[in-house]
Coordinates of C-alpha atoms in Angstrom, one line a residue:
Chain A
M1 CA 146.3 -58.7 105.7
A2 CA 149.4 -60.5 104.8
R3 CA 153.1 -60.6 104.1
I4 CA 153.9 -62.7 101.1
E5 CA 157.3 -64.3 100.6
L6 CA 158.6 -66.0 97.5
K7 CA 161.8 -67.9 98.2
N8 CA 163.8 -69.2 95.2
I9 CA 160.6 -70.0 93.3
A10 CA 160.9 -71.7 89.9
K11 CA 158.5 -73.0 87.4
S12 CA 158.9 -75.4 84.5
Y13 CA 156.5 -77.0 82.0
G14 CA 158.3 -80.2 81.2
T15 CA 161.8 -79.3 80.3
V16 CA 160.9 -75.7 79.5
E17 CA 161.8 -73.4 82.4
V18 CA 159.6 -70.3 82.5
L19 CA 160.6 -68.8 85.8
R20 CA 163.8 -69.2 87.9
N21 CA 165.3 -67.9 91.1
I22 CA 162.3 -65.7 92.0
D23 CA 163.0 -64.1 95.4
L24 CA 160.5 -61.6 96.6
D25 CA 159.4 -60.3 100.0
I26 CA 156.1 -58.4 99.8
Q27 CA 155.3 -56.5 102.9
D28 CA 151.9 -56.3 104.5
G29 CA 149.9 -53.6 102.8
E30 CA 152.3 -53.1 100.0
F31 CA 151.3 -52.5 96.3
V32 CA 153.7 -54.5 94.1
V33 CA 153.5 -54.4 90.4
L34 CA 154.9 -57.2 88.3
V35 CA 155.8 -55.8 84.9
G36 CA 157.4 -57.1 81.8
P37 CA 156.9 -57.9 78.1
S38 CA 154.4 -60.7 77.2
G39 CA 155.8 -64.1 77.8
C40 CA 158.1 -63.0 80.6
G41 CA 156.3 -65.2 83.1
K42 CA 154.5 -62.5 85.1
S43 CA 151.1 -63.9 84.8
T44 CA 152.4 -67.4 85.6
L45 CA 153.9 -66.1 88.8
L46 CA 150.7 -64.4 89.8
R47 CA 148.7 -67.7 89.1
M48 CA 151.2 -69.5 91.3
I49 CA 150.6 -67.1 94.1
A50 CA 146.8 -67.6 93.5
G51 CA 147.2 -71.4 93.6
L52 CA 145.9 -71.9 90.1
E53 CA 149.3 -73.1 88.9
P54 CA 151.5 -75.6 90.8
I55 CA 154.9 -74.3 92.0
T56 CA 157.8 -76.4 90.6
S57 CA 160.3 -75.6 93.3
G58 CA 161.0 -73.1 96.0
A59 CA 158.9 -71.9 98.9
F60 CA 155.8 -69.7 98.9
E61 CA 154.8 -68.4 102.3
I62 CA 152.0 -66.2 103.5
D63 CA 152.7 -64.7 107.0
G64 CA 155.5 -67.2 107.5
K65 CA 153.4 -70.2 106.6
R66 CA 154.3 -72.4 103.7
M67 CA 151.4 -72.4 101.2
N68 CA 152.9 -74.3 98.2
D69 CA 150.3 -77.0 98.3
V70 CA 147.4 -75.2 99.8
R71 CA 144.3 -75.1 97.6
P72 CA 143.3 -71.7 96.1
R73 CA 140.1 -71.6 98.3
D74 CA 142.1 -72.0 101.5
R75 CA 144.7 -69.3 100.7
D76 CA 142.1 -66.5 101.2
I77 CA 143.4 -64.5 98.3
A78 CA 141.1 -62.6 95.8
M79 CA 141.9 -62.3 92.2
V80 CA 140.6 -59.9 89.4
F81 CA 141.0 -61.6 86.0
Q82 CA 141.9 -59.9 82.8
S83 CA 138.7 -61.3 81.2
Y84 CA 136.7 -60.3 84.4
A85 CA 135.4 -63.9 84.5
L86 CA 132.0 -62.9 85.8
Y87 CA 129.5 -65.7 86.2
P88 CA 127.1 -65.1 83.2
H89 CA 124.1 -66.7 84.7
M90 CA 124.2 -64.7 88.0
D91 CA 123.2 -61.1 88.4
V92 CA 125.6 -58.5 89.7
A93 CA 124.6 -58.9 93.4
R94 CA 125.0 -62.7 93.2
N95 CA 128.3 -62.4 91.4
M96 CA 129.7 -60.1 94.1
G97 CA 128.3 -62.2 96.9
F98 CA 129.3 -65.5 95.5
S99 CA 132.3 -66.1 97.8
M100 CA 130.1 -65.4 100.8
E101 CA 127.4 -67.7 99.4
I102 CA 130.1 -70.5 99.2
R103 CA 131.2 -69.8 102.7
R104 CA 127.6 -70.0 103.8
D105 CA 127.7 -66.5 105.5
A106 CA 124.4 -65.2 106.8
A107 CA 122.1 -63.9 104.1
E108 CA 121.6 -60.5 105.8
M109 CA 125.3 -60.0 106.2
R110 CA 125.9 -60.9 102.5
K111 CA 123.2 -58.5 101.4
S112 CA 124.6 -55.6 103.4
R113 CA 128.2 -56.3 102.2
V114 CA 127.0 -56.4 98.6
A115 CA 125.1 -53.2 99.0
E116 CA 128.2 -51.6 100.6
A117 CA 130.6 -52.7 97.9
G118 CA 128.0 -51.7 95.2
K119 CA 127.9 -48.2 96.7
T120 CA 131.8 -48.0 96.8
L121 CA 132.0 -48.9 93.2
G122 CA 128.9 -47.1 91.9
L123 CA 127.0 -50.2 91.1
S124 CA 124.0 -49.7 93.4
K125 CA 121.5 -49.4 90.5
L126 CA 122.9 -52.3 88.6
L127 CA 122.7 -55.1 91.2
R128 CA 119.9 -56.9 89.4
R129 CA 121.5 -56.9 86.0
L130 CA 123.2 -59.8 84.3
P131 CA 126.9 -59.4 83.2
K132 CA 125.8 -59.3 79.5
E133 CA 123.8 -56.2 80.2
L134 CA 126.8 -54.2 81.5
S135 CA 129.4 -52.2 79.7
G136 CA 133.1 -53.1 79.9
G137 CA 133.8 -50.6 82.7
Q138 CA 130.9 -51.8 84.7
R139 CA 132.0 -55.4 84.4
Q140 CA 135.4 -54.4 85.5
R141 CA 133.8 -52.8 88.6
V142 CA 131.8 -55.9 89.4
A143 CA 135.0 -58.0 89.1
M144 CA 136.6 -55.7 91.6
G145 CA 133.5 -55.8 93.9
R146 CA 133.7 -59.6 93.9
A147 CA 137.3 -59.3 95.2
I148 CA 136.8 -56.7 97.9
I149 CA 133.5 -58.1 99.3
R150 CA 135.2 -60.9 101.2
D151 CA 138.0 -58.9 102.8
P152 CA 140.8 -61.2 101.7
R153 CA 144.3 -61.3 102.9
A154 CA 145.7 -60.1 99.6
F155 CA 144.4 -59.0 96.2
L156 CA 145.8 -60.2 92.9
F157 CA 145.2 -58.3 89.6
D158 CA 145.9 -59.9 86.3
E159 CA 146.1 -57.1 83.7
P160 CA 142.7 -55.8 84.8
L161 CA 142.6 -52.8 82.7
S162 CA 143.9 -54.1 79.3
N163 CA 140.4 -54.6 77.9
L164 CA 139.2 -51.0 78.6
D165 CA 139.5 -48.0 76.3
A166 CA 142.1 -45.4 77.2
A167 CA 139.9 -42.9 79.1
L168 CA 138.3 -45.7 81.2
R169 CA 141.7 -47.2 81.9
V170 CA 142.9 -43.9 83.5
E171 CA 139.7 -43.7 85.5
M172 CA 139.9 -47.3 86.8
R173 CA 143.6 -46.9 87.5
L174 CA 142.7 -44.1 89.9
E175 CA 139.9 -46.2 91.4
I176 CA 142.4 -49.0 92.1
A177 CA 144.8 -46.5 93.7
R178 CA 142.0 -45.2 95.8
L179 CA 141.0 -48.7 96.8
H180 CA 144.5 -49.5 97.9
Q181 CA 144.6 -46.3 100.0
K182 CA 141.3 -47.2 101.6
L183 CA 141.8 -50.9 102.2
K184 CA 145.6 -50.8 102.9
A185 CA 145.7 -54.4 101.7
T186 CA 148.5 -56.3 100.1
M187 CA 148.1 -56.1 96.4
I188 CA 150.0 -57.7 93.6
Y189 CA 149.3 -56.4 90.1
V190 CA 150.4 -57.7 86.8
T191 CA 150.7 -55.5 83.7
H192 CA 152.7 -55.0 80.6
D193 CA 152.0 -51.3 80.7
Q194 CA 154.8 -49.4 82.4
V195 CA 152.6 -46.4 83.0
E196 CA 150.3 -48.4 85.1
A197 CA 153.3 -49.8 86.9
L198 CA 154.9 -46.4 87.6
T199 CA 151.6 -44.8 88.8
L200 CA 150.3 -47.6 91.0
A201 CA 153.2 -49.3 92.6
D202 CA 155.0 -48.9 95.9
R203 CA 157.5 -51.3 94.4
I204 CA 157.9 -52.6 90.8
V205 CA 159.3 -56.0 89.9
V206 CA 160.6 -56.0 86.3
L207 CA 160.6 -59.5 84.8
D208 CA 162.1 -60.6 81.5
S209 CA 162.2 -64.1 80.1
G210 CA 161.7 -65.7 83.5
D211 CA 164.2 -63.7 85.5
I212 CA 163.7 -60.8 87.8
Q213 CA 165.6 -57.9 86.2
Q214 CA 165.2 -55.4 89.0
V215 CA 163.0 -54.6 92.0
G216 CA 162.6 -51.1 93.2
S217 CA 160.4 -48.1 93.7
P218 CA 159.2 -46.4 90.5
L219 CA 161.7 -43.6 90.8
D220 CA 164.5 -46.1 91.5
L221 CA 163.8 -47.9 88.3
Y222 CA 163.5 -44.6 86.4
E223 CA 166.7 -43.1 87.7
R224 CA 168.8 -46.1 88.5
P225 CA 167.9 -48.9 86.1
A226 CA 170.1 -52.0 86.8
N227 CA 170.5 -52.8 83.1
K228 CA 169.7 -51.8 79.6
F229 CA 166.5 -53.9 79.6
V230 CA 165.0 -52.1 82.6
A231 CA 166.3 -48.7 81.3
Q232 CA 164.4 -49.2 78.0
F233 CA 161.3 -50.8 79.5
I234 CA 160.6 -48.2 82.1
G235 CA 159.9 -44.7 81.0
S236 CA 158.0 -43.3 78.1
P237 CA 159.0 -42.4 75.4
T238 CA 161.7 -45.1 75.4
M239 CA 165.3 -44.3 76.3
N240 CA 167.7 -43.7 73.4
V241 CA 170.6 -46.1 73.3
V242 CA 173.6 -45.4 71.1
P243 CA 176.9 -47.2 70.7
V244 CA 180.0 -45.5 72.3
S245 CA 183.6 -46.3 73.0
A246 CA 185.1 -46.0 76.4
A247 CA 187.5 -43.2 77.2
S248 CA 189.0 -42.0 80.4
G249 CA 186.4 -39.9 82.4
G250 CA 183.7 -40.3 79.8
V251 CA 182.7 -41.9 76.5
I252 CA 183.3 -41.1 72.9
L253 CA 180.1 -41.0 70.7
A254 CA 180.1 -42.5 67.2
D255 CA 180.5 -39.1 65.6
G256 CA 183.7 -38.5 67.6
T257 CA 182.2 -36.2 70.3
F258 CA 183.7 -36.7 73.8
L259 CA 181.1 -36.7 76.5
A260 CA 182.5 -36.2 80.0
L261 CA 180.7 -38.3 82.7
P262 CA 182.4 -37.3 85.9
H263 CA 179.7 -38.8 88.0
L264 CA 180.5 -42.3 86.9
D265 CA 183.3 -44.2 88.8
D266 CA 184.4 -46.2 85.8
T267 CA 183.5 -46.0 82.2
G268 CA 186.2 -48.4 81.0
L269 CA 183.7 -51.1 80.0
A270 CA 181.2 -48.8 78.4
V271 CA 179.9 -49.9 75.0
E272 CA 176.5 -48.1 74.9
L273 CA 175.1 -44.9 76.2
G274 CA 171.5 -44.5 77.3
I275 CA 169.8 -41.1 77.5
R276 CA 166.1 -40.5 78.1
P277 CA 164.3 -38.2 75.6
E278 CA 163.6 -35.7 78.3
H279 CA 167.3 -35.5 79.2
I280 CA 168.4 -33.9 76.0
D281 CA 168.3 -30.1 75.5
V282 CA 167.6 -28.5 72.2
V283 CA 170.0 -25.7 71.6
D284 CA 171.0 -23.4 68.8
P285 CA 172.1 -25.4 65.7
D286 CA 175.4 -23.4 65.5
A287 CA 176.3 -24.0 69.2
D288 CA 178.8 -26.5 70.3
A289 CA 176.4 -29.4 70.3
L290 CA 175.4 -32.5 68.3
A291 CA 174.2 -31.4 64.9
A292 CA 170.8 -32.9 64.0
V293 CA 167.8 -32.5 61.6
A294 CA 164.3 -32.9 62.8
D295 CA 162.5 -35.8 61.0
V296 CA 159.1 -36.0 62.7
V297 CA 157.8 -33.5 65.2
E298 CA 154.8 -34.2 67.5
H299 CA 153.2 -31.3 69.3
L300 CA 151.4 -32.6 72.3
G301 CA 150.7 -29.2 73.8
S302 CA 152.4 -29.8 77.1
D303 CA 155.4 -31.4 75.4
T304 CA 157.0 -31.6 72.0
N305 CA 158.4 -34.9 70.8
I306 CA 161.1 -34.5 68.2
Y307 CA 162.4 -37.5 66.2
A308 CA 165.8 -36.2 65.1
L309 CA 168.5 -37.6 62.9
V310 CA 171.9 -36.9 64.4
E311 CA 174.9 -36.7 62.0
G312 CA 177.1 -39.8 62.5
L313 CA 174.9 -41.1 65.3
G314 CA 171.5 -42.0 63.8
P315 CA 168.0 -41.4 65.1
I316 CA 167.5 -39.8 68.5
M317 CA 164.3 -38.9 70.2
V318 CA 164.0 -35.7 72.2
R319 CA 161.2 -34.6 74.4
V320 CA 161.0 -30.9 75.2
H321 CA 158.7 -29.5 77.8
G322 CA 156.3 -27.0 76.4
N323 CA 155.5 -26.1 72.9
I324 CA 158.5 -25.2 70.7
P325 CA 158.2 -24.1 67.1
A326 CA 160.2 -26.9 65.5
K327 CA 159.2 -28.4 62.1
P328 CA 160.4 -31.4 60.1
G329 CA 163.6 -30.5 58.3
D330 CA 164.7 -27.9 60.9
R331 CA 168.4 -28.0 61.9
L332 CA 168.8 -28.5 65.6
G333 CA 171.6 -28.6 68.2
L334 CA 171.2 -31.4 70.8
R335 CA 173.0 -31.4 74.1
I336 CA 173.0 -34.5 76.3
Q337 CA 172.5 -33.8 80.0
A338 CA 175.6 -35.7 81.1
P339 CA 174.6 -36.2 84.7
N340 CA 171.4 -38.1 83.6
A341 CA 173.2 -40.4 81.1
H342 CA 173.5 -44.1 81.7
V343 CA 176.2 -46.3 80.3
F344 CA 176.0 -50.0 79.7
S345 CA 178.6 -52.7 79.4
A346 CA 178.7 -55.3 76.7
D347 CA 176.5 -57.7 78.7
G348 CA 173.8 -55.0 79.2
R349 CA 174.6 -54.1 82.8
T350 CA 174.5 -50.5 83.9
L351 CA 177.9 -49.2 85.0
Q352 CA 177.8 -48.0 88.6
R353 CA 177.0 -44.4 89.1
D354 CA 178.0 -42.4 92.0
M355 CA 175.2 -42.5 94.5
T356 CA 175.5 -38.8 95.2
G357 CA 175.1 -38.0 91.5
A358 CA 172.4 -35.7 90.3
A359 CA 169.2 -37.3 89.0
Chain B
M1 CA 117.0 -57.9 58.1
G2 CA 120.0 -56.1 56.7
F3 CA 120.0 -53.1 54.5
S4 CA 121.7 -54.8 51.6
Q5 CA 119.0 -57.5 51.5
L6 CA 116.3 -54.8 51.1
K7 CA 118.1 -53.5 48.1
R8 CA 118.1 -56.8 46.3
P9 CA 114.6 -58.3 46.2
A10 CA 115.6 -61.0 43.7
L11 CA 118.2 -62.3 46.2
V12 CA 115.6 -62.4 49.0
V13 CA 113.1 -64.3 46.8
G14 CA 115.8 -66.7 45.7
K15 CA 116.8 -67.4 49.3
Y16 CA 113.2 -68.1 50.4
A17 CA 112.6 -70.2 47.3
A18 CA 115.6 -72.3 48.2
I19 CA 114.4 -72.7 51.8
V20 CA 110.8 -73.6 50.7
F21 CA 112.2 -76.2 48.2
Y22 CA 114.3 -77.8 50.9
L23 CA 111.4 -77.9 53.4
V24 CA 109.0 -79.5 50.8
F25 CA 111.7 -82.0 49.9
A26 CA 112.4 -82.9 53.5
L27 CA 108.9 -82.8 54.9
F28 CA 106.9 -84.5 52.0
P29 CA 107.6 -88.0 53.3
L30 CA 106.3 -87.0 56.7
Y31 CA 103.2 -85.5 55.1
W32 CA 102.6 -88.7 53.2
L33 CA 103.0 -90.6 56.4
V34 CA 100.2 -88.6 58.0
K35 CA 98.1 -88.7 54.9
I36 CA 98.1 -92.5 54.7
A37 CA 97.5 -92.7 58.5
V38 CA 94.2 -90.8 58.1
T39 CA 93.1 -92.7 54.9
P40 CA 90.6 -95.6 55.4
D41 CA 92.3 -98.9 54.4
R42 CA 90.0 -99.6 51.5
L43 CA 90.9 -96.3 49.9
I44 CA 94.7 -96.5 50.1
Y45 CA 95.1 -97.9 46.6
T46 CA 92.0 -96.5 45.0
D47 CA 92.9 -92.9 46.1
G48 CA 96.3 -93.3 44.4
T49 CA 98.4 -90.2 44.5
R50 CA 95.7 -87.7 45.6
L51 CA 97.2 -85.2 48.0
W52 CA 94.3 -85.5 50.5
P53 CA 92.2 -88.7 51.0
S54 CA 88.5 -88.5 49.8
E55 CA 87.5 -89.8 53.2
F56 CA 89.1 -88.8 56.5
T57 CA 89.3 -91.3 59.4
L58 CA 91.0 -91.7 62.8
S59 CA 90.2 -95.4 62.9
N60 CA 93.8 -96.4 62.2
F61 CA 94.9 -94.6 65.3
V62 CA 92.2 -96.2 67.4
A63 CA 93.1 -99.6 66.1
V64 CA 96.8 -99.1 66.7
L65 CA 96.2 -97.9 70.3
F66 CA 93.7 -100.4 71.4
Q67 CA 94.0 -103.5 69.2
T68 CA 97.8 -103.9 68.9
D69 CA 100.7 -104.0 71.3
F70 CA 101.7 -100.6 70.2
L71 CA 101.5 -99.1 73.7
S72 CA 103.9 -101.8 75.0
Y73 CA 106.4 -101.1 72.2
F74 CA 106.1 -97.5 72.9
S75 CA 106.8 -97.6 76.6
N76 CA 109.7 -100.1 75.9
S77 CA 111.2 -97.6 73.5
L78 CA 110.7 -94.8 75.9
I79 CA 112.5 -96.7 78.7
V80 CA 115.4 -97.6 76.5
S81 CA 115.7 -94.2 74.9
L82 CA 115.5 -92.2 78.1
G83 CA 117.8 -94.7 79.9
T84 CA 120.3 -94.5 77.1
A85 CA 120.1 -90.7 76.9
A86 CA 120.5 -90.2 80.6
L87 CA 123.4 -92.7 81.0
T88 CA 125.3 -91.6 77.9
T89 CA 125.0 -88.0 78.8
L90 CA 126.2 -88.6 82.3
F91 CA 129.3 -90.5 81.1
A92 CA 129.9 -88.2 78.2
A93 CA 129.7 -85.1 80.4
G94 CA 132.3 -86.5 82.8
A95 CA 134.6 -87.7 80.1
G96 CA 134.1 -84.5 78.0
Y97 CA 135.0 -82.3 81.1
A98 CA 138.1 -84.4 81.7
F99 CA 139.2 -84.1 78.1
S100 CA 138.6 -80.4 78.1
R101 CA 140.2 -79.5 81.3
F102 CA 142.8 -82.0 82.4
D103 CA 146.0 -83.2 80.9
F104 CA 146.7 -86.8 81.8
G105 CA 148.8 -89.7 80.5
G106 CA 147.2 -91.6 77.7
K107 CA 144.7 -88.9 76.9
K108 CA 145.5 -88.9 73.2
L109 CA 145.5 -92.7 73.1
I110 CA 142.0 -92.8 74.7
I111 CA 140.7 -90.2 72.2
A112 CA 142.2 -92.2 69.3
I113 CA 140.6 -95.4 70.5
M114 CA 137.2 -93.7 70.9
L115 CA 137.5 -92.5 67.4
I116 CA 138.3 -95.9 66.1
T117 CA 135.1 -97.4 67.6
Q118 CA 133.2 -95.0 65.4
M119 CA 134.9 -96.3 62.2
F120 CA 133.6 -99.8 62.2
P121 CA 130.4 -100.7 60.3
L122 CA 128.0 -102.0 62.9
L123 CA 127.3 -105.1 60.9
M124 CA 130.8 -106.4 61.5
I125 CA 130.3 -106.6 65.3
I126 CA 126.8 -107.7 65.5
A127 CA 127.7 -111.3 66.0
P128 CA 130.2 -110.7 68.8
I129 CA 127.8 -108.4 70.5
Y130 CA 125.1 -111.0 70.3
K131 CA 127.5 -113.6 71.8
I132 CA 128.4 -111.3 74.7
I133 CA 124.9 -110.4 75.5
A134 CA 123.8 -114.0 75.3
G135 CA 126.6 -115.0 77.6
L136 CA 125.5 -112.4 80.1
G137 CA 122.0 -113.8 79.9
L138 CA 120.6 -110.5 78.9
L139 CA 118.9 -111.5 75.6
N140 CA 115.3 -110.2 75.3
S141 CA 115.9 -107.6 78.0
L142 CA 115.7 -103.8 77.7
T143 CA 118.8 -103.6 79.8
S144 CA 120.8 -105.2 77.0
L145 CA 119.7 -102.5 74.6
I146 CA 120.5 -99.7 77.0
I147 CA 124.0 -101.1 77.5
V148 CA 124.7 -101.5 73.8
Y149 CA 123.3 -98.1 72.8
T150 CA 125.1 -96.3 75.6
A151 CA 128.4 -98.0 74.6
F152 CA 128.0 -96.9 71.0
N153 CA 126.9 -93.4 71.7
I154 CA 129.4 -92.4 74.3
P155 CA 132.3 -91.6 72.0
F156 CA 130.4 -89.1 69.8
A157 CA 128.5 -87.7 72.8
T158 CA 131.9 -87.2 74.6
F159 CA 133.3 -85.2 71.7
L160 CA 130.2 -83.2 71.6
M161 CA 130.3 -82.4 75.4
Q162 CA 134.0 -81.7 75.2
S163 CA 133.4 -79.0 72.6
F164 CA 130.8 -77.4 74.8
F165 CA 133.1 -77.4 77.8
D166 CA 135.9 -76.0 75.6
G167 CA 133.6 -73.1 74.8
I168 CA 133.4 -72.1 78.5
P169 CA 136.3 -69.9 79.6
K170 CA 138.6 -71.6 82.0
D171 CA 138.7 -68.3 83.9
L172 CA 135.2 -68.9 85.2
E173 CA 136.2 -72.0 87.1
E174 CA 139.3 -70.4 88.3
A175 CA 137.4 -67.4 89.5
A176 CA 135.0 -69.8 91.3
M177 CA 137.9 -71.6 92.9
M178 CA 139.4 -68.2 94.1
D179 CA 136.0 -67.4 95.5
G180 CA 136.2 -70.5 97.7
C181 CA 134.8 -73.3 95.6
S182 CA 136.4 -76.8 95.3
R183 CA 136.8 -77.9 91.7
F184 CA 133.6 -79.9 92.0
E185 CA 131.6 -77.1 93.5
A186 CA 132.9 -74.8 90.7
L187 CA 131.7 -77.4 88.2
R188 CA 128.3 -77.7 89.8
K189 CA 127.5 -74.1 90.5
V190 CA 129.2 -72.3 87.6
I191 CA 130.1 -74.7 84.8
L192 CA 127.0 -76.9 84.8
P193 CA 124.4 -74.2 84.5
L194 CA 126.4 -72.9 81.5
T195 CA 126.5 -76.3 79.9
L196 CA 122.8 -76.8 79.9
P197 CA 122.6 -76.1 76.1
G198 CA 125.3 -78.7 75.6
L199 CA 123.6 -81.3 77.8
G200 CA 120.3 -80.6 76.0
A201 CA 121.8 -81.2 72.6
T202 CA 123.6 -84.3 73.7
L203 CA 120.4 -85.7 75.4
G204 CA 118.4 -85.0 72.2
F205 CA 120.9 -86.5 69.9
V206 CA 121.3 -89.7 71.9
F207 CA 117.5 -90.0 72.5
T208 CA 116.7 -89.8 68.8
A209 CA 119.5 -92.2 68.0
A210 CA 118.2 -94.8 70.5
W211 CA 114.6 -94.2 69.6
S212 CA 115.0 -95.1 65.9
E213 CA 117.6 -97.9 66.3
L214 CA 116.5 -101.1 64.6
L215 CA 119.4 -103.4 63.9
F216 CA 120.4 -104.3 67.5
A217 CA 116.9 -104.2 68.7
L218 CA 115.9 -106.7 66.0
M219 CA 118.8 -109.0 66.9
L220 CA 118.7 -108.9 70.7
I221 CA 115.0 -108.9 71.2
S222 CA 112.7 -111.6 69.9
K223 CA 109.9 -111.6 72.5
N224 CA 106.9 -109.5 71.9
D225 CA 106.7 -108.0 75.4
T226 CA 110.2 -106.5 75.2
M227 CA 110.1 -105.3 71.6
T228 CA 110.9 -101.6 71.0
F229 CA 108.9 -99.6 68.6
P230 CA 111.0 -100.0 65.4
V231 CA 110.9 -103.7 65.9
G232 CA 107.2 -103.7 66.8
L233 CA 106.5 -101.8 63.6
L234 CA 107.6 -104.8 61.6
T235 CA 104.7 -106.8 63.1
F236 CA 102.4 -104.9 61.0
V237 CA 103.9 -106.7 58.1
S238 CA 102.4 -110.2 58.0
K239 CA 103.1 -113.0 55.6
F240 CA 100.2 -112.1 53.3
S241 CA 99.6 -108.4 53.7
V242 CA 100.9 -105.1 55.0
D243 CA 98.6 -103.1 57.2
W244 CA 99.6 -99.7 55.8
G245 CA 97.1 -97.6 57.6
Q246 CA 98.0 -98.8 61.1
M247 CA 101.7 -98.9 60.4
M248 CA 101.6 -95.2 59.3
A249 CA 99.4 -94.3 62.3
A250 CA 101.9 -95.9 64.6
G251 CA 104.7 -94.0 62.8
V252 CA 102.9 -90.7 63.4
L253 CA 102.5 -91.5 67.1
A254 CA 106.1 -92.4 67.3
L255 CA 107.1 -89.0 66.1
I256 CA 105.4 -87.3 69.1
P257 CA 108.1 -88.0 71.7
S258 CA 110.9 -86.8 69.5
C259 CA 109.0 -83.6 68.7
L260 CA 108.2 -83.0 72.3
F261 CA 111.7 -83.6 73.3
F262 CA 113.1 -81.1 70.8
I263 CA 110.5 -78.5 71.7
F264 CA 111.6 -78.9 75.3
I265 CA 115.3 -78.6 74.7
Q266 CA 115.3 -76.1 71.8
R267 CA 115.4 -73.1 74.1
Y268 CA 118.6 -74.4 75.6
L269 CA 120.0 -75.0 72.2
V270 CA 119.5 -71.5 71.0
Q271 CA 120.4 -69.6 74.1
G272 CA 123.8 -67.9 74.2
L273 CA 124.3 -68.6 77.9
T274 CA 127.9 -67.6 78.2
S275 CA 127.6 -64.2 76.6
G276 CA 128.7 -61.5 79.0
A277 CA 131.1 -63.7 80.9
V278 CA 134.2 -62.2 79.6
K279 CA 135.1 -59.2 77.6
G280 CA 133.3 -58.3 74.4

């Protein structure tokens, strides 16, 4: 098991800088998820940790030892690839036992470890099959089996679930969570799916265009996003952001409504207000609230999503718990839960909230 | 067979007719070769264009095998072709792998130069090649042919191998390296087994090219005991007559190694070895 430290890591291809100032201290046994839109550098960072991509500058350490120039085979890290990368000419058992074959471990030991991993992952009956005879989910399991068999210091996952269908993705997500509980190993997981990030991570690292935007626990990022990018990236459905003008003790919305934000120290620099769809209450259309008309209504059973058009403000999305009888064209009153609102300055930073503030 | 084909019999008939026409067109010369080879010499002209000789004989084959130097030509050709195929494939595989996987200075330049070598008509460089080989004291040796053929086949074979390596996902090697392989081990244990179809195709291509090459063999070899088969075939043409029957019989025999070779490698050519490696 291992503690992994990245100190001021940067990566450039020629003159193009793809990652800069990456500082990250990953504790032994921690599950860290790197998340961000495509092209943010998250996969590159993972490949640098694996040793498949040279590190341009900075220090990469495992358990305090500098590993920048150590070959992948000597880092003792296992990786699960997005494409699975199973060896097509080897059967499942040989695929899983390949790392032990390379290390020249005793054949009996290899056999028993393969059998054990096969049992853990429900592959016992498929050990003699070739990869092409397996379904997508089974291939994914073999890829995971190949990683766990050798008991590495750390696991890397590169978008391992993105080729699976939705139901299988949920199942495998649980499987990975269980695996982490069982092995208690350091795991670094790359995804562009914020749901995977929120459900799996001890800590999430949000990356955008080569910079770390924020590092924190899933709830931290949800409740206290450091900037507008994180606020909109984490959470589903996406946070509503509307322009506002600053006022003393609160902000003024575009339709002239004053919204008191007593929990914020200073709203003087506010230019935008962010509010999550689940933090807006639907009230009587004649009440003292934002006047809106429902545009599209999605009934999900457990929740109702309403895409509303607010007078003088534009489109706002609202998520109400439970099933409410709204239809397109209905008049609605919307009331923002002020304590859950975020305000952003012109450069996208979140203006500091009072730490005692309600969540 | 697809459903839509069943519904349109005219289309099916047309398709097969086209294939049959092509096969007849392509294979008729071969048939004629065999026909002349089994026709007794005295009947070649009198039989005219009959599709099957009035009298069947294997005497031409017997004569070719035991009364001419055919076996010597044959084994010379075999040595040259196998040697060329092996050497070329070895170099081409190495170069193709490098072009496919590595970025290095001058890569584009080297590829451009290799392409340029393929643009010259061979006739233009025959004299310089002769001069070089003569200077090396290699005239009339099989080695000279192997060297020249290898040099000429490497560029195309390299491009061929490169495309085969390009078809193998990079992830596989990286997975192997994560599993503890060095790059070379990954190449040997994971990539090489998957490249067998490519190696087979390249071997076959180079083998046939070397097997039927006449121009350089004619120029660099003038002694009977180092003649390759295409040159040896010309010895059936004498000043006063052409021994058609024996020449055709020799031709038929010369087809055998090419056929065997392709039967041997065809299963590698058709196999989709990499299926199942990645998603899909």
